mmCIF file of C-alpha atoms in Angstrom:
data_model
loop_
_atom_site.group_PDB
_atom_site.id
_atom_site.type_symbol
_atom_site.label_atom_id
_atom_site.label_comp_id
_atom_site.label_asym_id
_atom_site.label_seq_id
_atom_site.Cartn_x
_atom_site.Cartn_y
_atom_site.Cartn_z
ATOM 1 C CA MET A 1 87.452 16.204 19.250
ATOM 2 C CA SER A 2 85.830 18.919 21.328
ATOM 3 C CA PRO A 3 85.234 22.347 19.796
ATOM 4 C CA ARG A 4 87.861 24.992 20.525
ATOM 5 C CA ILE A 5 86.090 28.270 21.179
ATOM 6 C CA ALA A 6 87.437 31.751 21.912
ATOM 7 C CA LEU A 7 85.244 34.002 24.063
ATOM 8 C CA ILE A 8 85.769 37.767 24.112
ATOM 9 C CA ALA A 9 83.503 40.549 25.358
ATOM 10 C CA HIS A 10 83.933 44.289 25.580
ATOM 11 C CA ASP A 11 83.249 45.808 28.999
ATOM 12 C CA LYS A 12 79.617 46.714 28.335
ATOM 13 C CA LYS A 13 79.001 43.219 26.886
ATOM 14 C CA LYS A 14 80.510 41.107 29.661
ATOM 15 C CA ASP A 15 77.158 40.569 31.393
ATOM 16 C CA ASP A 16 75.719 39.437 28.046
ATOM 17 C CA MET A 17 78.606 36.973 27.673
ATOM 18 C CA ILE A 18 77.995 35.511 31.130
ATOM 19 C CA ALA A 19 74.274 35.136 30.380
ATOM 20 C CA LEU A 20 75.011 33.553 26.992
ATOM 21 C CA ALA A 21 77.600 31.164 28.391
ATOM 22 C CA GLY A 22 75.208 30.273 31.195
ATOM 23 C CA GLU A 23 72.673 29.087 28.624
ATOM 24 C CA TYR A 24 75.288 26.794 27.046
ATOM 25 C CA VAL A 25 77.294 25.964 30.165
ATOM 26 C CA ASP A 26 76.880 22.172 29.881
ATOM 27 C CA PHE A 27 78.109 22.238 26.285
ATOM 28 C CA LEU A 28 80.905 24.713 27.037
ATOM 29 C CA ARG A 29 82.206 22.434 29.801
ATOM 30 C CA GLN A 30 82.967 19.914 27.041
ATOM 31 C CA CYS A 31 84.842 22.473 24.917
ATOM 32 C CA THR A 32 88.362 23.827 24.979
ATOM 33 C CA LEU A 33 87.857 27.469 25.893
ATOM 34 C CA THR A 34 90.145 30.446 25.488
ATOM 35 C CA ALA A 35 89.214 33.960 26.575
ATOM 36 C CA THR A 36 90.649 37.375 27.101
ATOM 37 C CA GLY A 37 91.558 38.344 30.681
ATOM 38 C CA THR A 38 88.545 39.766 32.475
ATOM 39 C CA THR A 39 86.015 37.849 30.396
ATOM 40 C CA GLY A 40 87.846 34.615 31.162
ATOM 41 C CA GLY A 41 88.007 35.436 34.847
ATOM 42 C CA ARG A 42 84.282 35.971 35.021
ATOM 43 C CA LEU A 43 83.580 32.742 33.124
ATOM 44 C CA VAL A 44 85.741 30.858 35.629
ATOM 45 C CA ASN A 45 84.450 32.588 38.760
ATOM 46 C CA GLU A 46 80.761 32.862 37.902
ATOM 47 C CA LEU A 47 80.160 29.707 35.846
ATOM 48 C CA GLY A 48 82.959 27.400 36.948
ATOM 49 C CA LEU A 49 84.241 26.911 33.394
ATOM 50 C CA THR A 50 87.800 25.902 32.614
ATOM 51 C CA VAL A 51 89.299 28.667 30.499
ATOM 52 C CA ASP A 52 92.763 29.368 29.135
ATOM 53 C CA ARG A 53 92.967 33.068 29.962
ATOM 54 C CA LYS A 54 94.968 35.418 27.777
ATOM 55 C CA HIS A 55 95.765 39.086 28.385
ATOM 56 C CA SER A 56 92.977 41.650 28.336
ATOM 57 C CA GLY A 57 92.183 42.894 24.837
ATOM 58 C CA PRO A 58 93.893 46.283 25.176
ATOM 59 C CA PHE A 59 97.050 44.499 26.391
ATOM 60 C CA GLY A 60 97.252 42.076 23.466
ATOM 61 C CA GLY A 61 94.684 39.406 24.313
ATOM 62 C CA ASP A 62 92.906 39.806 20.978
ATOM 63 C CA LEU A 63 96.251 39.331 19.218
ATOM 64 C CA GLN A 64 97.043 36.240 21.288
ATOM 65 C CA ILE A 65 93.735 34.700 20.267
ATOM 66 C CA GLY A 66 94.344 35.750 16.655
ATOM 67 C CA SER A 67 97.652 33.898 16.767
ATOM 68 C CA LEU A 68 95.911 30.711 17.945
ATOM 69 C CA LEU A 69 93.344 31.124 15.191
ATOM 70 C CA VAL A 70 96.036 31.434 12.519
ATOM 71 C CA GLU A 71 97.699 28.286 13.902
ATOM 72 C CA ASP A 72 94.382 26.387 13.460
ATOM 73 C CA GLN A 73 93.835 26.063 17.209
ATOM 74 C CA ILE A 74 90.468 27.880 17.335
ATOM 75 C CA ASP A 75 87.275 26.603 15.673
ATOM 76 C CA ALA A 76 84.976 29.539 16.467
ATOM 77 C CA VAL A 77 85.127 32.990 17.996
ATOM 78 C CA ILE A 78 82.377 34.550 20.068
ATOM 79 C CA PHE A 79 83.328 38.228 20.253
ATOM 80 C CA LEU A 80 80.582 40.327 21.804
ATOM 81 C CA ARG A 81 81.584 43.777 20.588
ATOM 82 C CA ASP A 82 80.302 47.096 21.828
ATOM 83 C CA PRO A 83 79.690 49.059 18.618
ATOM 84 C CA MET A 84 78.751 52.227 20.515
ATOM 85 C CA THR A 85 81.957 52.708 22.515
ATOM 86 C CA PRO A 86 85.281 53.538 20.855
ATOM 87 C CA GLN A 87 87.968 50.989 21.707
ATOM 88 C CA PRO A 88 91.599 52.078 22.063
ATOM 89 C CA HIS A 89 92.754 48.794 20.523
ATOM 90 C CA GLU A 90 90.414 48.917 17.514
ATOM 91 C CA PRO A 91 93.198 47.874 15.080
ATOM 92 C CA ASP A 92 93.700 44.659 17.080
ATOM 93 C CA ILE A 93 89.959 43.974 17.019
ATOM 94 C CA ASN A 94 89.824 44.490 13.266
ATOM 95 C CA ALA A 95 92.844 42.226 12.812
ATOM 96 C CA LEU A 96 91.153 39.429 14.760
ATOM 97 C CA VAL A 97 87.897 39.691 12.803
ATOM 98 C CA ARG A 98 89.891 39.823 9.557
ATOM 99 C CA ALA A 99 91.841 36.712 10.578
ATOM 100 C CA CYS A 100 88.506 34.921 11.102
ATOM 101 C CA ASP A 101 87.505 35.882 7.568
ATOM 102 C CA VAL A 102 90.866 34.910 6.048
ATOM 103 C CA HIS A 103 90.929 31.522 7.797
ATOM 104 C CA ASN A 104 87.191 30.836 7.400
ATOM 105 C CA VAL A 105 86.512 30.634 11.135
ATOM 106 C CA ALA A 106 83.011 31.374 12.418
ATOM 107 C CA CYS A 107 82.955 34.707 14.241
ATOM 108 C CA ALA A 108 79.855 35.857 16.103
ATOM 109 C CA THR A 109 79.963 39.509 17.101
ATOM 110 C CA ASN A 110 76.550 39.818 18.751
ATOM 111 C CA VAL A 111 74.287 37.661 20.912
ATOM 112 C CA ALA A 112 71.981 36.609 18.059
ATOM 113 C CA THR A 113 74.795 35.191 15.922
ATOM 114 C CA ALA A 114 76.475 33.739 19.012
ATOM 115 C CA HIS A 115 73.334 31.679 19.669
ATOM 116 C CA LEU A 116 73.410 30.408 16.084
ATOM 117 C CA VAL A 117 77.092 29.458 16.226
ATOM 118 C CA LEU A 118 76.900 27.800 19.646
ATOM 119 C CA SER A 119 73.705 25.878 18.885
ATOM 120 C CA GLN A 120 75.196 24.541 15.638
ATOM 121 C CA LEU A 121 78.473 23.578 17.318
ATOM 122 C CA ARG A 122 76.555 21.853 20.102
ATOM 123 C CA ALA A 123 74.435 19.897 17.604
ATOM 124 C CA ALA A 124 77.453 18.884 15.522
ATOM 125 C CA PHE A 125 79.350 17.809 18.652
ATOM 126 C CA ALA A 126 76.362 15.780 19.896
ATOM 127 C CA ASN A 127 76.118 14.028 16.523
ATOM 128 C CA GLN A 128 79.723 12.888 16.642
ATOM 129 C CA GLN A 129 79.331 11.398 20.137
#
């Protein structure tokens, strides 16, 4: 079974997400991807990935992804957060990260941990092939 990965990036981190996904694009093409609105659109338009796009974070996208996570439909979350800019939907962000903790789902919130999570998922997926 292919990994099911959620990809989320705050506005100032969207370029980082595109660069990160570009490094793993061949692996990500084999995954089931879900993303919040604008992030998902950029992944589709700039990298040609197939992505199930949810609403933008401030309009409930984080909650939609959290719901999938609770229903055991997400294996890992890559959430590139901008810690320097206040977010109007901070409670939703905290709820999503908390849901990752409660359900023991890997959650990378910066590029360094995202590399670790994606490289491990890629290696595990390659080993099961």
